[in-house]
Coordinates of C-alpha atoms and ligand atoms in Angstrom, one line a residue:
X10 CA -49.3 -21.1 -52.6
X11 CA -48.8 -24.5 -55.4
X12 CA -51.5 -24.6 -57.4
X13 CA -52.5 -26.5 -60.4
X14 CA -51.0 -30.1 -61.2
X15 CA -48.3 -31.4 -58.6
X16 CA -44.6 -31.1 -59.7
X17 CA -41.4 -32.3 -57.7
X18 CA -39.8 -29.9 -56.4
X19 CA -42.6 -27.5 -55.3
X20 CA -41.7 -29.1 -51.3
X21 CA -38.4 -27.4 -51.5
X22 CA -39.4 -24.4 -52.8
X23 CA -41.9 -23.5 -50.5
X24 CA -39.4 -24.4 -47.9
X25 CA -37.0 -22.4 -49.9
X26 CA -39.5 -19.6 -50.3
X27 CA -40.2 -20.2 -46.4
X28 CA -36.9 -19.9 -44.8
X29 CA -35.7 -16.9 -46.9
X30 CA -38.9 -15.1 -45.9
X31 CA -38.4 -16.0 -42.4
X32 CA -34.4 -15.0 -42.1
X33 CA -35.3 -11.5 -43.7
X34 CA -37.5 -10.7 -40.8
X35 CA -40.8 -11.6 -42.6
X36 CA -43.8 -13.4 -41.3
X37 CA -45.0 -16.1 -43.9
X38 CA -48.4 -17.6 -44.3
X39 CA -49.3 -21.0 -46.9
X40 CA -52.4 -20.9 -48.6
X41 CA -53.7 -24.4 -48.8
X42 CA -55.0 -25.9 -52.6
X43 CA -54.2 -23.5 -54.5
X44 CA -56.6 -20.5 -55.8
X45 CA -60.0 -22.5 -54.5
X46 CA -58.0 -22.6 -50.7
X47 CA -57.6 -18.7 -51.2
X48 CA -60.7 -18.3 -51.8
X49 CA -61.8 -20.3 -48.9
X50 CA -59.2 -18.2 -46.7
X51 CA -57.5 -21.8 -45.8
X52 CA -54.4 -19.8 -44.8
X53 CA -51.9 -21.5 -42.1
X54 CA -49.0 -19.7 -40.6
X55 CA -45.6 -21.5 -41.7
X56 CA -42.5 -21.4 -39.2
X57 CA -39.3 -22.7 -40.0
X58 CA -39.7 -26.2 -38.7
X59 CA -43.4 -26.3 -40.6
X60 CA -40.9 -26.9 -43.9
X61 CA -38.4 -29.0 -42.3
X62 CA -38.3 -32.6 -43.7
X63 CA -40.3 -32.0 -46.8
X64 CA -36.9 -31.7 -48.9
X65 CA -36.8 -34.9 -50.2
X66 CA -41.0 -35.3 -50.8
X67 CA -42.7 -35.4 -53.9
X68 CA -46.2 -33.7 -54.5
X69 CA -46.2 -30.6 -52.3
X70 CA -47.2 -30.4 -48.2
X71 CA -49.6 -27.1 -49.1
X72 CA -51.7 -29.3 -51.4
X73 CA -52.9 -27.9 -54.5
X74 CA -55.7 -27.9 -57.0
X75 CA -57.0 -26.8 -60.7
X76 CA -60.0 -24.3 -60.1
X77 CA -59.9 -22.5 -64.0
X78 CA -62.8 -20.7 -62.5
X79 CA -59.8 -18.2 -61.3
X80 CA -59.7 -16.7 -64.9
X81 CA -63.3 -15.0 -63.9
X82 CA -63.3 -11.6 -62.2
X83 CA -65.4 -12.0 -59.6
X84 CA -63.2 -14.9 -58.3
X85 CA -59.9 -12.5 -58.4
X86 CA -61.2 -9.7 -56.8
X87 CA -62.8 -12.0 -53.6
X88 CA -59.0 -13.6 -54.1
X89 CA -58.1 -10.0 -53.7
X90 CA -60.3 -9.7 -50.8
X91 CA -59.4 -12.2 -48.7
X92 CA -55.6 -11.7 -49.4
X93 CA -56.4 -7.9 -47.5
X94 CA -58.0 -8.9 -45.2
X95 CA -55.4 -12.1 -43.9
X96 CA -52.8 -8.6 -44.2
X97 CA -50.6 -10.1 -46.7
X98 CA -48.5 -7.9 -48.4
X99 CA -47.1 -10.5 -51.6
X100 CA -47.7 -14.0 -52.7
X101 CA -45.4 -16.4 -54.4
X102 CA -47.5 -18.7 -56.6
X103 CA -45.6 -21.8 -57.2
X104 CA -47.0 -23.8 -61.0
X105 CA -47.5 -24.1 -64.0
X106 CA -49.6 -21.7 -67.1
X107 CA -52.9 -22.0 -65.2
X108 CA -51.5 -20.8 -62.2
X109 CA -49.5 -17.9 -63.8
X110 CA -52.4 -16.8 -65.7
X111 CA -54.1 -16.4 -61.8
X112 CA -50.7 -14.6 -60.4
X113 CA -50.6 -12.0 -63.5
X114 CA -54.9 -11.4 -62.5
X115 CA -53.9 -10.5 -58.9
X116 CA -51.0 -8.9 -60.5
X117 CA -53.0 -7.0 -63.0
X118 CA -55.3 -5.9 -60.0
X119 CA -52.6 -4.1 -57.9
X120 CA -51.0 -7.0 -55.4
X121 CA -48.2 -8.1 -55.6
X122 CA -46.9 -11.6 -57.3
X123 CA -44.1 -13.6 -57.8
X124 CA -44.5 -16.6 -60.0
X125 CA -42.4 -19.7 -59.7
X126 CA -42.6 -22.2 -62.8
X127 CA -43.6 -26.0 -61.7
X128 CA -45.4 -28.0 -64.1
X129 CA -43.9 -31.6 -65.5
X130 CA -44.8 -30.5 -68.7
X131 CA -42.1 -27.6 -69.2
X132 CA -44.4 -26.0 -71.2
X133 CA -43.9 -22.4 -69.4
X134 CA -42.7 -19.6 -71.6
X135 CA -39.5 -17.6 -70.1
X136 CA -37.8 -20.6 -68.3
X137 CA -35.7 -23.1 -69.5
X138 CA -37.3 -25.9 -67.1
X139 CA -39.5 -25.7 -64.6
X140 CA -39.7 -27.9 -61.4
X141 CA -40.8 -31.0 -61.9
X142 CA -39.3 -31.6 -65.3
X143 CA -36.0 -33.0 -64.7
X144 CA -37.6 -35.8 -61.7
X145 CA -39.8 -36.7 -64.7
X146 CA -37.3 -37.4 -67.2
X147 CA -35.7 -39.4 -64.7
X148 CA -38.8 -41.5 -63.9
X149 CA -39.4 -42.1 -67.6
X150 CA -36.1 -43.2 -68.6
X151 CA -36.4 -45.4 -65.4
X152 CA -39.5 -47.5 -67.3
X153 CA -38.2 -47.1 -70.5
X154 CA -35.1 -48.8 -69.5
X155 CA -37.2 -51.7 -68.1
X156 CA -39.5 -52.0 -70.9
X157 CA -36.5 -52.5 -73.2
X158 CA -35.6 -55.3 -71.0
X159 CA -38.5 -57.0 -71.4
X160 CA -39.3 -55.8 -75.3
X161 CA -36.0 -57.6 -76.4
X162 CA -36.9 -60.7 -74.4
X163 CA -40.0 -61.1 -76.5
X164 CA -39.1 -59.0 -79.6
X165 CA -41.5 -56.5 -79.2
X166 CA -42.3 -53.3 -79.9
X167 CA -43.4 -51.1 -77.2
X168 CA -45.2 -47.4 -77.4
X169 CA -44.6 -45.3 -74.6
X170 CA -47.1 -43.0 -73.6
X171 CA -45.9 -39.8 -71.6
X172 CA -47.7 -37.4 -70.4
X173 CA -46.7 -33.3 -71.5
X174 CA -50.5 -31.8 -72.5
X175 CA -49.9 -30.2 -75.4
X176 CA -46.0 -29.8 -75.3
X177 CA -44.0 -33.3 -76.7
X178 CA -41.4 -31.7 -74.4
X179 CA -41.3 -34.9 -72.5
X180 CA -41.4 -37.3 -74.9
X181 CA -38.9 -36.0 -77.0
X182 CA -36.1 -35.6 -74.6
X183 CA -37.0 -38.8 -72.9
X184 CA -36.4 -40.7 -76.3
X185 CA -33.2 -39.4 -76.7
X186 CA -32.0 -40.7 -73.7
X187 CA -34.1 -43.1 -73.7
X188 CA -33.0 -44.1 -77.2
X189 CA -35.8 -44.4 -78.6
X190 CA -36.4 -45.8 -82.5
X191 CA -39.1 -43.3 -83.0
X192 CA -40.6 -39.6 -81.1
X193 CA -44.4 -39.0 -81.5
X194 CA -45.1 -35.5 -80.2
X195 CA -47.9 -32.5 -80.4
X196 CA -45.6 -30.0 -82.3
X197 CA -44.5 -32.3 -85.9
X198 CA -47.4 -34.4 -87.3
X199 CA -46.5 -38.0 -88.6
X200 CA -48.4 -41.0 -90.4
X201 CA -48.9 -44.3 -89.3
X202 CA -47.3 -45.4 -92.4
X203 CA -44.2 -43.9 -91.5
X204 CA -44.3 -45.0 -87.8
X205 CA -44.2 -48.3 -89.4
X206 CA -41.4 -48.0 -91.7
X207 CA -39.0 -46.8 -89.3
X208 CA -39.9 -50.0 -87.0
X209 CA -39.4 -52.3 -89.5
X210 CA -36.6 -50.7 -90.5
X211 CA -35.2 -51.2 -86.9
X212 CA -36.4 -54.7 -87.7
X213 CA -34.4 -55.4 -90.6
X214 CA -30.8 -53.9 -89.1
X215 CA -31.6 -57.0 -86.6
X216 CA -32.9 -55.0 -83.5
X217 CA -35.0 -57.2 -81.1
X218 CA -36.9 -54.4 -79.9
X219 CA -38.4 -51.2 -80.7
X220 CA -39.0 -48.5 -78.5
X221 CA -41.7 -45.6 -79.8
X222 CA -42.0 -42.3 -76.9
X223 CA -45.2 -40.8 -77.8
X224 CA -46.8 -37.5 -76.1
X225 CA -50.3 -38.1 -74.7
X226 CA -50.9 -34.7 -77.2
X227 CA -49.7 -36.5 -80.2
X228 CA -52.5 -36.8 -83.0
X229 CA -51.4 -40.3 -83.1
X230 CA -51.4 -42.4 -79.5
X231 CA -53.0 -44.8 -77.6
X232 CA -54.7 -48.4 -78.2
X233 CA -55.9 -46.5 -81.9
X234 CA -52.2 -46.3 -82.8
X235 CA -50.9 -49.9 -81.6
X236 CA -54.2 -51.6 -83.3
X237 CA -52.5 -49.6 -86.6
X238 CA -49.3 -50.9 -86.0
X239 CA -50.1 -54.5 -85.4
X240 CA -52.6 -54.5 -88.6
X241 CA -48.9 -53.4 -90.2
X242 CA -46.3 -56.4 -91.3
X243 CA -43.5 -54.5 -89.5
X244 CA -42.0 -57.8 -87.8
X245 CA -43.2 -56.8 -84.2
X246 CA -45.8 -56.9 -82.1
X247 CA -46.7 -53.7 -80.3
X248 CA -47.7 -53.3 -76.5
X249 CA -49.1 -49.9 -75.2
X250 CA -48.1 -49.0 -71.9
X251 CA -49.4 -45.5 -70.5
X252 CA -47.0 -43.9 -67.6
X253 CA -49.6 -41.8 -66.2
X254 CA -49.4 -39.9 -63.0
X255 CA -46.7 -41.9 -62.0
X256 CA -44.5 -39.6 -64.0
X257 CA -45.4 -36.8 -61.2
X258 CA -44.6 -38.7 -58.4
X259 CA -41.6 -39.4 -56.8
X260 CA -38.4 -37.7 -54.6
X261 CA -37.1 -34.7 -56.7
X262 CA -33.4 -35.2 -57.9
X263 CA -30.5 -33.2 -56.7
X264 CA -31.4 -31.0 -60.3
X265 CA -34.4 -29.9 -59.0
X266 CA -34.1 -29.6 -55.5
X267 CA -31.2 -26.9 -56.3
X268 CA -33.5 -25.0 -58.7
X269 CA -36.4 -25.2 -56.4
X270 CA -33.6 -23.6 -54.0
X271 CA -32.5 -21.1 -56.3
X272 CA -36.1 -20.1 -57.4
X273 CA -37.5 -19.7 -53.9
X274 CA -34.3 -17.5 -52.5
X275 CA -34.7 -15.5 -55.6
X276 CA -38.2 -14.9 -55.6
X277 CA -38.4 -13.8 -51.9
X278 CA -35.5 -11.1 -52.4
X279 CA -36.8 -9.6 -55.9
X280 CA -39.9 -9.1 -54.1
X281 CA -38.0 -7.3 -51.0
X282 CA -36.2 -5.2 -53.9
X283 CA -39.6 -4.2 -54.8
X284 CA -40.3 -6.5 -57.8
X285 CA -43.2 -7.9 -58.6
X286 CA -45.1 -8.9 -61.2
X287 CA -42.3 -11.2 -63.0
X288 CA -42.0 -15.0 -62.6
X289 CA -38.3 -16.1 -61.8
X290 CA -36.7 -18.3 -64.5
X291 CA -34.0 -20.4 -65.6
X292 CA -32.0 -18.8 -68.8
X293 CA -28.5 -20.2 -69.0
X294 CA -27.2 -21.0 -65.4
X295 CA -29.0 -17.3 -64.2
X296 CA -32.4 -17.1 -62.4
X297 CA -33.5 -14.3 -64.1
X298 CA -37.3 -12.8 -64.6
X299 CA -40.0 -12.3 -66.6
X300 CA -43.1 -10.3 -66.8
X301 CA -46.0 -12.5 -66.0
X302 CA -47.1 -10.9 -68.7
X303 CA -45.0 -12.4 -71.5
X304 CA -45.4 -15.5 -69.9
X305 CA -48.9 -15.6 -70.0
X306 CA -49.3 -14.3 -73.4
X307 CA -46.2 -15.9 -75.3
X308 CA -45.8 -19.5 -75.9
X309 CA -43.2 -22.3 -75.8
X310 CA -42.0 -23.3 -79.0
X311 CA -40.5 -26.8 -78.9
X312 CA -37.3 -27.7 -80.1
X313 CA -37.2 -29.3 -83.5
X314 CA -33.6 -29.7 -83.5
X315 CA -33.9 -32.4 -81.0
X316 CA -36.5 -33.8 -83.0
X317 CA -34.2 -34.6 -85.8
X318 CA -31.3 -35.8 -83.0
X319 CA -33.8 -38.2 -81.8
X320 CA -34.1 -39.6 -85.4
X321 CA -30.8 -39.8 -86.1
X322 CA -29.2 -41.4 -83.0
X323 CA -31.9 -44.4 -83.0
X324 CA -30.1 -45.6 -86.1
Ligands
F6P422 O1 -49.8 -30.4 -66.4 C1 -49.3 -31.5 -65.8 C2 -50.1 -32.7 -66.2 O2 -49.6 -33.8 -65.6 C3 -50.2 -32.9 -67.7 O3 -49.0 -33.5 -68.3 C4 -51.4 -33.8 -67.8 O4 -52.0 -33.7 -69.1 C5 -52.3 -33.2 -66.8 O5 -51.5 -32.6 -65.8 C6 -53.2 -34.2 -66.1 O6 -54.0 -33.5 -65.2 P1 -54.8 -34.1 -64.0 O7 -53.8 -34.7 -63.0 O8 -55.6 -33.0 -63.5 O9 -55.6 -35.2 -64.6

């Protein structure tokens, strides 16, 4: 199953998840959107040629969906229900804290679970990155790159919305290599006043353009923040543009189509071992795992270290 927001990568895990299943004897069934399609039974058989082609494809071939209705009992246990009576014995869940939160219900209700972490966001606690995140990156460096173009054509300021929830994951590492004057995310609280300062700073050592990443979760974004900006003598104008969805689109690179290999293979043979009840996880260059458990009740801190790179390299 994918569930919960899209992510690059999901198509070749499932195909990863698929083909491992099949080549150790198994039969495999896909649920189809996520926790509502389970509880609608939408179960299709998958054969090996069902994944072929989908390595290269953003968004994932199962579908998926948000139903936060899963956190209620009743739900789970018809979830339960319906998993018995299709005569499954395991399910891979492939996404993000929503969807690990459902795996560890089953889990905690005597099926077995394997979680995969997807979600743009990288937001998931016991993995390094999670699908999706790396495909991202790439696709907001891509704009930032052009908006520079265009910024220091005009000598303008632009603000860079990114998406991320409540994680500035995205935003921060995009600014560094996005190079960035400025990172405005969830997890460090900045004024407006300062904002401005380091832009017309950037102004003064003769830059002809400013570039300011800010996480959709930041306490400062959107039109409120440019109107604050422009109201400010900082020697630029500021344009907002918001990346949106577009940042979960897209083919996944060659980083995340080898994790979404490495998860899927590794998921499929720790359940054969008999474990379950873990989500599989990048630490270092290992897969290892990780009780949904932790994951579901421990959080992500983000890294303030890059926070203070990203300030000094956009000097
Ligand atoms: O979790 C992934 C994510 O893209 C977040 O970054 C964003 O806040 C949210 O999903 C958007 O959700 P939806 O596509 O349901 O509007």
């Amino acid at each position: 199953m994918t569930a919960g927001g899209d992510a690059p990568g999901m198509n070749p895990c499932v195909r990863a998840v698929v083909r491992t299943a099949l080549g150790n004897g198994l039969r495999v069934k896909g649920i189809r959107c996520g926790f509502e399609g389970l509880l609608a039974g939408d179960f299709k058989e998958l054969g090996a040629r069902d994944v072929g082609g989908i390595i290269q494809k953003g968004g994932t071939v199962l579908m998926t969906g948000r139903f936060p209705e899963f956190a209620e009992l009743r739900y789970q246990r018809l979830g339960l229900r319906k998993l018995n009576e299709a005569g499954i014995d395991a399910l891979v869940v492939i996404g993000g804290e929503g969807s690990m939160n459902g795996a560890r219900a089953l889990g905690q209700l005597g099926f077995p679970v394997m979680g995969i972490p997807a979600s743009i966001d990288n937001d998931i606690y016991g993995t390094q990155m999670a699908l999706g995140v790396d495909t991202a990156l790439n696709t907001i460096i891509e704009a930032i790159d052009k908006l520079r173009d265009t910024a220091s054509s005009h000598q303008r300021a632009f603000v860079v919305e990114t998406m991320g929830r409540s994680s500035g994951y995205l935003a921060l590492i995009s600014g560094i290599i996005g190079g960035a004057e400025l990172v405005l995310i969830p997890e460090q609280d900045i004024a407006t006043e300062e904002v401005a300062a380091a832009v017309s700073d950037a102004y003064v050592r003769g830059k002809t353009h400013a570039i300011i990443v800010v996480a959709e979760g930041a306490s400062l974004h959107g039109q409120a923040l440019i109107d604050a900006l422009n109201a400010m003598n900082t020697g630029f104008q500021f344009r907002l543009t918001i990346l949106g969805h577009v940042q979960r689109g897209g083919r996944p690179t060659a980083f995340d189509r080898l994790l979404a290999a490495r998860f899927g293979v590794s998921a499929v043979e720790r359940l054969l071992a008999g474990e379950h009840g873990v989500m599989v996880g990048l630490q270092g260059r290992e897969i290892s795992a990780i009780p949904l458990e932790q994951v579901c009740t421990e959080k992500r801190r983000a890294n303030l270290d890059y926070y203070r790179m990203a300030r000094m390299l956009a000097k």
